[in-house]
Amino acid sequence: MLRATLKGMASRKARLVLTSLAVVLGTMFVAAAMVLTATMEKSVTGVISDAFTGVDAVVTAAEDPAAAQGNTPSATLIPASVLDDVRGVDGVESADGDVSGQVNAIGDNGKLVGAFAPTIGFNWNDQTTGYNEIRDGRGPEADGEVIVSAQFVKDSGFDLGDTVTAYSYTAERIDYEIVGVFGLPGGRDSLAGETQIGFTTAEAQRLLTQGEDAYMTIYVTGDASTDTIADAVGGDYRVQTGEEASEEAAQGFAVVADIMGYIFLGFGLVAVFVSVFLIINTFTIIVAQRQRELALLRAIGAGRNQVVGSVLAEAAVIGVIASIAGLGLGVLLGWGLSQLVSSSAMGGLSVKLEVPLTSLWALAVGIGVTVLSAIVPAVKASGVPPVAAMREAVNPPKPLRGITIAGLVVTAAGGVLVGLGLTDNLGGLGLGGFLTGVGIAFVGITLLTPILSRPLVALLGAVMSWSFSGRLGKLNAGRNPRRTAITASALMIAVALVTGIATIVSSFKETTTDLTDQNLDSDLIVMGQQGANIPTFAPETLAEIKALPDVAAVGDLYGEFFGAEVDGEATALFASEDLATSLQVFSGTVAEGTVEDLPDDAMVVNESAAHDAGLALGDTVAVTFADGESAQLRVVAVLEDQILTDGFWVAPAQIAHFTVPKPMQAYIQVADGADVGAVQDQVDDILADEPEVSVANNADFVEQQTSQLDVLLNSVQVLLALAIIIAIIGVVNTLVLSVLERTRELGLLRAIGMTRGQARRMITVESVIICLFGAVLGIAVGIGLGWTVQQALEDEGLTSFALPWPLIAGYLIAAVAVGLLAAIAPAARAAKLNVLNAIAYE
């Protein structure tokens, strides 16, 4: 039986290749995800280890050291006296203090360098020169000099000898001369796409610690133990070995690799899931075509178990060969992806290929999926009676009642899990429950596709039945509902996923547009890109905007996000120079009290925040600002809930206590009859010296806020193209095998006058109908998925539901294109059949 199985496989090489390709693609993505994650984690760990080369101990504040990377003094700072104490410990050879944090630098285009990846400022000292490599020039020796990273040179447009303007949220702008350019070990320009500027220690402290003689970290070399150093500095500070600090730092950077790995693993599993349908369909058709062969084997003595073993052996061979090929290609793909991530998101990080043992799971997945997918067809094959060898094989369509009932039950179960997951009623398994429910629902809908195929195929085929070939193609597509359904299911899953995500993205865009229209009575908006920086601009600039003759009103917004407290609870604070006018522009409403001419001790709060804090009109609130100042403020007004006005508002007099006493946003109401475009040009001129912000009309504002969603959608569509490729293979495989199955029928049609062109058109119509069926069903399922998510998130702010009509139309057009493409080889084969040989074919 084994020899017969292998010889049979060797005689059907095309079928073997088509079946194997789906397994190869799925296995490849699973392996690539694991290789990508392992390679990036090892490479990042190596980079961090380089940074701590020669460092024997690291001293940080006892609090979370990540808090020291902000732009304000905090309890995480280490006074210079502690550095002196460390230097006095026996066994300490050297100790250097590090000052680092985010700064702003203005590029040659007048805007900030690194809007999304931050610009990191630090003090250039012996410790940093031991790690960073000077490529040109020298380190800073005076407070007006800086050394910049090679990435900064790329992003800013400046180079050695140029002058760059830099500042922080607590220090004014100053021009610095670039006296040096440095890179990181391994020829990298940055660690993770960030830009860097090195200052003298005194200048770094002026920018990042408000001039306080203090540090964020102390790096120690020498033989002194961490316990000895800890005794010297006291319990307010944490002392780690260089190795411990290196491992801790690497964990944060490795998150990027983990996220990328999980994303590709998810798409790999989708590809494997889609492959299941192709494999099941292929083996089902193979068994149907080999019915007489298998019956003859039974007639000459083969048992049912031997027949099952024969089919499963064929599946196992395909699974092993395809999985090994997929694993090899996955390693190459993982290596290529790690290079891509390194160059695009990790600043040219030098990566070294790492193939983890876990990648062998890809083999298990590929082989397991192939064998499991063949079990049902194998069992069916074993049921072929020996008497079938004596007559023509007839395979009447099986009733659909059982599979339809099963589909309804499974779909309902998946729907329940989706609902419970989205409402977080699964005991902490919200997301996992939702994804599990989606997977189960897909299986259920797939079971329902045969009962749906007859009416949908008839409807779709009616459009193409204007010719003899078209009518035959429609009939062929509908003659076996199970086969048509399972062939279309692969395309349905891919289209459903991308349609669901596109629907959610469209709903987010529509919600943003509606909220802008409902909550804003403005024509222009001044704000910056919300990335690594919190964009602000000068109060004087705001005054200039307000003074424009065609500006009717301006709503301004100041914010405090660095450690303010209300009654002991950390929270954000907001303020406006004229809250009454701002509320008019924001379409805000006062529920109680008044916001006119707010006194210095006034506080305004929205209804939800007041309810949560137990506040009412007239109550007194203890407020502590980020600069350490405290005040007792009185609630003088309560606002109705509205996105822009939600939170705690203080009087204009308190803005001076904000970490950044500058407006973050301005919403401009243009006077009636004025040209909005002309006013926008005037505001743009005023903002010429404001690198952090720009002006946009409402439509452009919505586009800016949702642009990242478009990037997400495009990425998903590219990745799901893999599933579409598998779907194309499935259609090709089904049609090729179907042509073989109908060889005699095609010969008879040719004998009574069908031309080769008509044969091609018949197969092409059948292919297009199958693909359109899968696309239409996928679009319907995707819309349902998107609607479910939108409804579940309605209370979280996703209030509008919108359909991505252009994309839906594009998917339908793509389905037709896929059908035409998939039909090329099968149609050519059908057209080239020798009429006499085909009639005699058995």
PDB file of C-alpha atoms in Angstrom, residues 167-397:
ATOM      1  CA  TYR A 167      15.608  73.691  24.204  1.00  0.00           C
ATOM      2  CA  SER A 168      13.551  71.775  26.735  1.00  0.00           C
ATOM      3  CA  TYR A 169      10.148  72.359  28.242  1.00  0.00           C
ATOM      4  CA  THR A 170      11.808  74.095  31.184  1.00  0.00           C
ATOM      5  CA  ALA A 171      14.626  75.969  29.419  1.00  0.00           C
ATOM      6  CA  GLU A 172      14.561  78.544  26.647  1.00  0.00           C
ATOM      7  CA  ARG A 173      15.932  78.130  23.140  1.00  0.00           C
ATOM      8  CA  ILE A 174      19.677  78.488  22.668  1.00  0.00           C
ATOM      9  CA  ASP A 175      21.842  78.149  19.562  1.00  0.00           C
ATOM     10  CA  TYR A 176      24.617  75.547  19.747  1.00  0.00           C
ATOM     11  CA  GLU A 177      27.541  74.851  17.442  1.00  0.00           C
ATOM     12  CA  ILE A 178      27.822  71.243  16.280  1.00  0.00           C
ATOM     13  CA  VAL A 179      31.453  70.311  16.999  1.00  0.00           C
ATOM     14  CA  GLY A 180      31.200  66.542  16.582  1.00  0.00           C
ATOM     15  CA  VAL A 181      29.204  63.642  15.146  1.00  0.00           C
ATOM     16  CA  PHE A 182      29.069  60.230  16.805  1.00  0.00           C
ATOM     17  CA  GLY A 183      27.634  56.791  16.115  1.00  0.00           C
ATOM     18  CA  LEU A 184      26.918  53.653  18.098  1.00  0.00           C
ATOM     19  CA  PRO A 185      28.970  50.460  18.076  1.00  0.00           C
ATOM     20  CA  GLY A 186      28.461  48.242  15.057  1.00  0.00           C
ATOM     21  CA  GLY A 187      28.168  51.174  12.677  1.00  0.00           C
ATOM     22  CA  ARG A 188      24.664  52.096  13.849  1.00  0.00           C
ATOM     23  CA  ASP A 189      23.363  55.653  13.655  1.00  0.00           C
ATOM     24  CA  SER A 190      20.907  55.215  16.540  1.00  0.00           C
ATOM     25  CA  LEU A 191      19.556  52.585  18.883  1.00  0.00           C
ATOM     26  CA  ALA A 192      15.871  52.671  17.958  1.00  0.00           C
ATOM     27  CA  GLY A 193      15.416  55.484  15.469  1.00  0.00           C
ATOM     28  CA  GLU A 194      15.917  58.258  18.034  1.00  0.00           C
ATOM     29  CA  THR A 195      18.177  61.277  17.541  1.00  0.00           C
ATOM     30  CA  GLN A 196      20.674  62.319  20.207  1.00  0.00           C
ATOM     31  CA  ILE A 197      22.510  65.457  21.285  1.00  0.00           C
ATOM     32  CA  GLY A 198      25.428  65.488  23.723  1.00  0.00           C
ATOM     33  CA  PHE A 199      25.949  68.596  25.916  1.00  0.00           C
ATOM     34  CA  THR A 200      28.399  69.518  28.613  1.00  0.00           C
ATOM     35  CA  THR A 201      27.240  68.316  32.009  1.00  0.00           C
ATOM     36  CA  ALA A 202      26.355  71.839  33.176  1.00  0.00           C
ATOM     37  CA  GLU A 203      24.291  72.518  30.054  1.00  0.00           C
ATOM     38  CA  ALA A 204      22.502  69.154  30.236  1.00  0.00           C
ATOM     39  CA  GLN A 205      21.586  69.960  33.846  1.00  0.00           C
ATOM     40  CA  ARG A 206      20.299  73.402  32.839  1.00  0.00           C
ATOM     41  CA  LEU A 207      18.060  71.807  30.229  1.00  0.00           C
ATOM     42  CA  LEU A 208      16.884  68.715  32.104  1.00  0.00           C
ATOM     43  CA  THR A 209      17.135  69.368  35.861  1.00  0.00           C
ATOM     44  CA  GLN A 210      16.394  73.130  35.887  1.00  0.00           C
ATOM     45  CA  GLY A 211      20.034  73.725  36.727  1.00  0.00           C
ATOM     46  CA  GLU A 212      20.095  71.468  39.768  1.00  0.00           C
ATOM     47  CA  ASP A 213      23.483  69.788  40.248  1.00  0.00           C
ATOM     48  CA  ALA A 214      22.076  66.265  40.041  1.00  0.00           C
ATOM     49  CA  TYR A 215      22.037  63.146  37.877  1.00  0.00           C
ATOM     50  CA  MET A 216      19.631  60.415  36.777  1.00  0.00           C
ATOM     51  CA  THR A 217      22.132  57.534  36.892  1.00  0.00           C
ATOM     52  CA  ILE A 218      25.636  56.874  38.176  1.00  0.00           C
ATOM     53  CA  TYR A 219      27.860  54.395  36.322  1.00  0.00           C
ATOM     54  CA  VAL A 220      30.617  52.775  38.401  1.00  0.00           C
ATOM     55  CA  THR A 221      33.716  50.784  37.494  1.00  0.00           C
ATOM     56  CA  GLY A 222      35.950  48.966  39.938  1.00  0.00           C
ATOM     57  CA  ASP A 223      36.005  46.084  42.390  1.00  0.00           C
ATOM     58  CA  ALA A 224      33.615  47.542  44.945  1.00  0.00           C
ATOM     59  CA  SER A 225      30.610  45.296  45.624  1.00  0.00           C
ATOM     60  CA  THR A 226      27.085  46.527  45.118  1.00  0.00           C
ATOM     61  CA  ASP A 227      26.412  46.016  48.836  1.00  0.00           C
ATOM     62  CA  THR A 228      29.328  48.277  49.757  1.00  0.00           C
ATOM     63  CA  ILE A 229      28.140  50.973  47.366  1.00  0.00           C
ATOM     64  CA  ALA A 230      24.544  50.611  48.638  1.00  0.00           C
ATOM     65  CA  ASP A 231      25.733  51.124  52.223  1.00  0.00           C
ATOM     66  CA  ALA A 232      27.534  54.287  51.153  1.00  0.00           C
ATOM     67  CA  VAL A 233      24.603  55.886  49.304  1.00  0.00           C
ATOM     68  CA  GLY A 234      21.784  54.835  51.641  1.00  0.00           C
ATOM     69  CA  GLY A 235      18.375  53.292  51.168  1.00  0.00           C
ATOM     70  CA  ASP A 236      17.013  56.014  48.863  1.00  0.00           C
ATOM     71  CA  TYR A 237      18.984  54.591  45.949  1.00  0.00           C
ATOM     72  CA  ARG A 238      19.100  51.304  44.113  1.00  0.00           C
ATOM     73  CA  VAL A 239      22.431  49.641  43.226  1.00  0.00           C
ATOM     74  CA  GLN A 240      22.626  46.983  40.525  1.00  0.00           C
ATOM     75  CA  THR A 241      25.442  45.180  38.822  1.00  0.00           C
ATOM     76  CA  GLY A 242      26.110  46.211  35.238  1.00  0.00           C
ATOM     77  CA  GLU A 243      24.747  42.850  34.082  1.00  0.00           C
ATOM     78  CA  GLU A 244      21.485  43.316  36.001  1.00  0.00           C
ATOM     79  CA  ALA A 245      21.023  46.836  34.645  1.00  0.00           C
ATOM     80  CA  SER A 246      21.774  45.597  31.131  1.00  0.00           C
ATOM     81  CA  GLU A 247      19.108  42.870  31.334  1.00  0.00           C
ATOM     82  CA  GLU A 248      16.536  45.325  32.689  1.00  0.00           C
ATOM     83  CA  ALA A 249      17.229  47.869  29.958  1.00  0.00           C
ATOM     84  CA  ALA A 250      17.068  45.197  27.240  1.00  0.00           C
ATOM     85  CA  GLN A 251      13.583  44.143  28.278  1.00  0.00           C
ATOM     86  CA  GLY A 252      12.072  47.459  27.239  1.00  0.00           C
ATOM     87  CA  PHE A 253      13.672  47.464  23.803  1.00  0.00           C
ATOM     88  CA  ALA A 254      12.859  43.801  23.206  1.00  0.00           C
ATOM     89  CA  VAL A 255       9.148  44.640  23.411  1.00  0.00           C
ATOM     90  CA  VAL A 256       9.330  45.946  19.825  1.00  0.00           C
ATOM     91  CA  ALA A 257      10.606  42.585  18.608  1.00  0.00           C
ATOM     92  CA  ASP A 258       7.985  40.712  20.616  1.00  0.00           C
ATOM     93  CA  ILE A 259       5.158  42.799  19.168  1.00  0.00           C
ATOM     94  CA  MET A 260       6.397  42.280  15.626  1.00  0.00           C
ATOM     95  CA  GLY A 261       6.765  38.567  16.291  1.00  0.00           C
ATOM     96  CA  TYR A 262       3.231  38.252  17.660  1.00  0.00           C
ATOM     97  CA  ILE A 263       1.827  40.110  14.660  1.00  0.00           C
ATOM     98  CA  PHE A 264       3.529  37.823  12.159  1.00  0.00           C
ATOM     99  CA  LEU A 265       2.679  34.761  14.226  1.00  0.00           C
ATOM    100  CA  GLY A 266      -0.974  35.796  14.124  1.00  0.00           C
ATOM    101  CA  PHE A 267      -0.931  36.160  10.354  1.00  0.00           C
ATOM    102  CA  GLY A 268       0.954  32.888  10.072  1.00  0.00           C
ATOM    103  CA  LEU A 269      -1.786  31.127  12.022  1.00  0.00           C
ATOM    104  CA  VAL A 270      -4.391  32.767   9.779  1.00  0.00           C
ATOM    105  CA  ALA A 271      -2.492  31.423   6.783  1.00  0.00           C
ATOM    106  CA  VAL A 272      -2.416  27.953   8.355  1.00  0.00           C
ATOM    107  CA  PHE A 273      -6.150  28.201   9.103  1.00  0.00           C
ATOM    108  CA  VAL A 274      -6.883  29.136   5.492  1.00  0.00           C
ATOM    109  CA  SER A 275      -4.634  26.307   4.311  1.00  0.00           C
ATOM    110  CA  VAL A 276      -6.837  23.810   6.137  1.00  0.00           C
ATOM    111  CA  PHE A 277      -9.696  24.469   3.717  1.00  0.00           C
ATOM    112  CA  LEU A 278      -7.477  24.012   0.700  1.00  0.00           C
ATOM    113  CA  ILE A 279      -6.057  20.732   2.008  1.00  0.00           C
ATOM    114  CA  ILE A 280      -9.464  19.334   2.971  1.00  0.00           C
ATOM    115  CA  ASN A 281     -10.907  20.271  -0.412  1.00  0.00           C
ATOM    116  CA  THR A 282      -7.949  18.835  -2.291  1.00  0.00           C
ATOM    117  CA  PHE A 283      -8.080  15.496  -0.521  1.00  0.00           C
ATOM    118  CA  THR A 284     -11.864  15.342  -0.849  1.00  0.00           C
ATOM    119  CA  ILE A 285     -11.591  15.779  -4.631  1.00  0.00           C
ATOM    120  CA  ILE A 286      -8.700  13.334  -4.805  1.00  0.00           C
ATOM    121  CA  VAL A 287     -10.701  10.699  -2.972  1.00  0.00           C
ATOM    122  CA  ALA A 288     -13.678  11.284  -5.278  1.00  0.00           C
ATOM    123  CA  GLN A 289     -11.448  10.885  -8.339  1.00  0.00           C
ATOM    124  CA  ARG A 290      -9.753   7.789  -6.924  1.00  0.00           C
ATOM    125  CA  GLN A 291     -13.013   6.120  -5.948  1.00  0.00           C
ATOM    126  CA  ARG A 292     -12.721   3.321  -8.519  1.00  0.00           C
ATOM    127  CA  GLU A 293      -9.008   2.911  -7.741  1.00  0.00           C
ATOM    128  CA  LEU A 294      -9.689   2.612  -4.016  1.00  0.00           C
ATOM    129  CA  ALA A 295     -12.603   0.255  -4.635  1.00  0.00           C
ATOM    130  CA  LEU A 296     -10.325  -1.989  -6.720  1.00  0.00           C
ATOM    131  CA  LEU A 297      -7.831  -2.020  -3.854  1.00  0.00           C
ATOM    132  CA  ARG A 298     -10.662  -3.073  -1.551  1.00  0.00           C
ATOM    133  CA  ALA A 299     -11.723  -5.726  -4.042  1.00  0.00           C
ATOM    134  CA  ILE A 300      -8.264  -7.314  -4.134  1.00  0.00           C
ATOM    135  CA  GLY A 301      -8.052  -7.487  -0.367  1.00  0.00           C
ATOM    136  CA  ALA A 302      -7.100  -4.068   1.064  1.00  0.00           C
ATOM    137  CA  GLY A 303      -8.792  -3.362   4.384  1.00  0.00           C
ATOM    138  CA  ARG A 304     -10.480  -0.126   5.387  1.00  0.00           C
ATOM    139  CA  ASN A 305      -7.602   0.729   7.692  1.00  0.00           C
ATOM    140  CA  GLN A 306      -5.155   0.281   4.838  1.00  0.00           C
ATOM    141  CA  VAL A 307      -7.126   2.707   2.673  1.00  0.00           C
ATOM    142  CA  VAL A 308      -7.212   5.256   5.514  1.00  0.00           C
ATOM    143  CA  GLY A 309      -3.500   4.714   6.011  1.00  0.00           C
ATOM    144  CA  SER A 310      -2.854   5.244   2.306  1.00  0.00           C
ATOM    145  CA  VAL A 311      -4.581   8.627   2.245  1.00  0.00           C
ATOM    146  CA  LEU A 312      -3.006   9.719   5.539  1.00  0.00           C
ATOM    147  CA  ALA A 313       0.414   8.581   4.350  1.00  0.00           C
ATOM    148  CA  GLU A 314       0.041  10.791   1.298  1.00  0.00           C
ATOM    149  CA  ALA A 315      -0.938  13.676   3.599  1.00  0.00           C
ATOM    150  CA  ALA A 316       1.990  12.992   5.917  1.00  0.00           C
ATOM    151  CA  VAL A 317       4.499  12.973   3.047  1.00  0.00           C
ATOM    152  CA  ILE A 318       3.090  16.250   1.735  1.00  0.00           C
ATOM    153  CA  GLY A 319       3.100  17.712   5.251  1.00  0.00           C
ATOM    154  CA  VAL A 320       6.711  16.739   5.962  1.00  0.00           C
ATOM    155  CA  ILE A 321       8.109  17.962   2.646  1.00  0.00           C
ATOM    156  CA  ALA A 322       6.102  21.202   2.650  1.00  0.00           C
ATOM    157  CA  SER A 323       6.800  21.947   6.319  1.00  0.00           C
ATOM    158  CA  ILE A 324      10.538  21.483   5.931  1.00  0.00           C
ATOM    159  CA  ALA A 325      10.483  23.788   2.909  1.00  0.00           C
ATOM    160  CA  GLY A 326       8.326  26.268   4.842  1.00  0.00           C
ATOM    161  CA  LEU A 327      10.692  26.172   7.807  1.00  0.00           C
ATOM    162  CA  GLY A 328      13.681  26.932   5.586  1.00  0.00           C
ATOM    163  CA  LEU A 329      11.877  29.786   3.843  1.00  0.00           C
ATOM    164  CA  GLY A 330      10.621  31.012   7.232  1.00  0.00           C
ATOM    165  CA  VAL A 331      14.174  31.297   8.517  1.00  0.00           C
ATOM    166  CA  LEU A 332      15.091  33.374   5.472  1.00  0.00           C
ATOM    167  CA  LEU A 333      11.957  35.502   5.827  1.00  0.00           C
ATOM    168  CA  GLY A 334      12.593  36.009   9.562  1.00  0.00           C
ATOM    169  CA  TRP A 335      16.131  37.121   8.788  1.00  0.00           C
ATOM    170  CA  GLY A 336      14.886  39.535   6.142  1.00  0.00           C
ATOM    171  CA  LEU A 337      12.195  40.911   8.460  1.00  0.00           C
ATOM    172  CA  SER A 338      14.721  41.442  11.239  1.00  0.00           C
ATOM    173  CA  GLN A 339      16.870  43.438   8.815  1.00  0.00           C
ATOM    174  CA  LEU A 340      13.812  45.476   7.830  1.00  0.00           C
ATOM    175  CA  VAL A 341      12.847  46.155  11.456  1.00  0.00           C
ATOM    176  CA  SER A 342      16.440  47.042  12.235  1.00  0.00           C
ATOM    177  CA  SER A 343      16.711  49.592   9.428  1.00  0.00           C
ATOM    178  CA  SER A 344      13.227  51.112   9.806  1.00  0.00           C
ATOM    179  CA  ALA A 345      12.593  51.058  13.555  1.00  0.00           C
ATOM    180  CA  MET A 346      15.901  50.303  15.285  1.00  0.00           C
ATOM    181  CA  GLY A 347      18.279  52.767  13.681  1.00  0.00           C
ATOM    182  CA  GLY A 348      20.244  50.258  11.645  1.00  0.00           C
ATOM    183  CA  LEU A 349      20.767  47.825  14.517  1.00  0.00           C
ATOM    184  CA  SER A 350      23.313  45.153  13.620  1.00  0.00           C
ATOM    185  CA  VAL A 351      21.428  41.853  13.780  1.00  0.00           C
ATOM    186  CA  LYS A 352      22.731  38.306  14.065  1.00  0.00           C
ATOM    187  CA  LEU A 353      20.517  35.444  12.925  1.00  0.00           C
ATOM    188  CA  GLU A 354      19.089  33.369  15.765  1.00  0.00           C
ATOM    189  CA  VAL A 355      17.069  30.237  14.973  1.00  0.00           C
ATOM    190  CA  PRO A 356      15.372  29.127  18.204  1.00  0.00           C
ATOM    191  CA  LEU A 357      14.330  25.560  18.941  1.00  0.00           C
ATOM    192  CA  THR A 358      10.760  26.856  19.197  1.00  0.00           C
ATOM    193  CA  SER A 359      10.793  27.347  15.424  1.00  0.00           C
ATOM    194  CA  LEU A 360      10.471  23.561  15.160  1.00  0.00           C
ATOM    195  CA  TRP A 361       6.875  24.097  16.247  1.00  0.00           C
ATOM    196  CA  ALA A 362       6.337  25.318  12.697  1.00  0.00           C
ATOM    197  CA  LEU A 363       7.111  21.784  11.515  1.00  0.00           C
ATOM    198  CA  ALA A 364       4.641  20.338  13.991  1.00  0.00           C
ATOM    199  CA  VAL A 365       1.987  22.830  12.904  1.00  0.00           C
ATOM    200  CA  GLY A 366       2.475  22.148   9.193  1.00  0.00           C
ATOM    201  CA  ILE A 367       2.570  18.364   9.470  1.00  0.00           C
ATOM    202  CA  GLY A 368      -0.230  18.239  12.036  1.00  0.00           C
ATOM    203  CA  VAL A 369      -2.555  20.499  10.056  1.00  0.00           C
ATOM    204  CA  THR A 370      -2.007  18.521   6.850  1.00  0.00           C
ATOM    205  CA  VAL A 371      -2.623  15.141   8.434  1.00  0.00           C
ATOM    206  CA  LEU A 372      -5.620  16.302  10.471  1.00  0.00           C
ATOM    207  CA  SER A 373      -7.152  17.938   7.399  1.00  0.00           C
ATOM    208  CA  ALA A 374      -6.934  14.630   5.541  1.00  0.00           C
ATOM    209  CA  ILE A 375      -8.628  12.513   8.215  1.00  0.00           C
ATOM    210  CA  VAL A 376     -12.229  13.101   7.098  1.00  0.00           C
ATOM    211  CA  PRO A 377     -11.485  12.470   3.387  1.00  0.00           C
ATOM    212  CA  ALA A 378      -9.473   9.374   4.404  1.00  0.00           C
ATOM    213  CA  VAL A 379     -12.353   7.940   6.394  1.00  0.00           C
ATOM    214  CA  LYS A 380     -14.696   8.633   3.488  1.00  0.00           C
ATOM    215  CA  ALA A 381     -12.274   6.864   1.163  1.00  0.00           C
ATOM    216  CA  SER A 382     -12.290   3.768   3.347  1.00  0.00           C
ATOM    217  CA  GLY A 383     -16.053   3.575   3.003  1.00  0.00           C
ATOM    218  CA  VAL A 384     -15.952   3.022  -0.752  1.00  0.00           C
ATOM    219  CA  PRO A 385     -17.498  -0.452  -1.322  1.00  0.00           C
ATOM    220  CA  PRO A 386     -15.603  -2.930  -3.508  1.00  0.00           C
ATOM    221  CA  VAL A 387     -18.609  -3.235  -5.831  1.00  0.00           C
ATOM    222  CA  ALA A 388     -17.952   0.367  -6.895  1.00  0.00           C
ATOM    223  CA  ALA A 389     -15.003  -0.944  -8.863  1.00  0.00           C
ATOM    224  CA  MET A 390     -17.427  -2.724 -11.180  1.00  0.00           C
ATOM    225  CA  ARG A 391     -19.424   0.340 -12.260  1.00  0.00           C
ATOM    226  CA  GLU A 392     -19.140   4.067 -12.879  1.00  0.00           C
ATOM    227  CA  ALA A 393     -18.597   6.053  -9.708  1.00  0.00           C
ATOM    228  CA  VAL A 394     -21.607   8.140  -8.910  1.00  0.00           C
ATOM    229  CA  ASN A 395     -21.388  10.670  -6.086  1.00  0.00           C
ATOM    230  CA  PRO A 396     -24.825  12.119  -5.463  1.00  0.00           C
ATOM    231  CA  PRO A 397     -24.832  15.340  -3.436  1.00  0.00           C
TER     232      PRO A 397
END
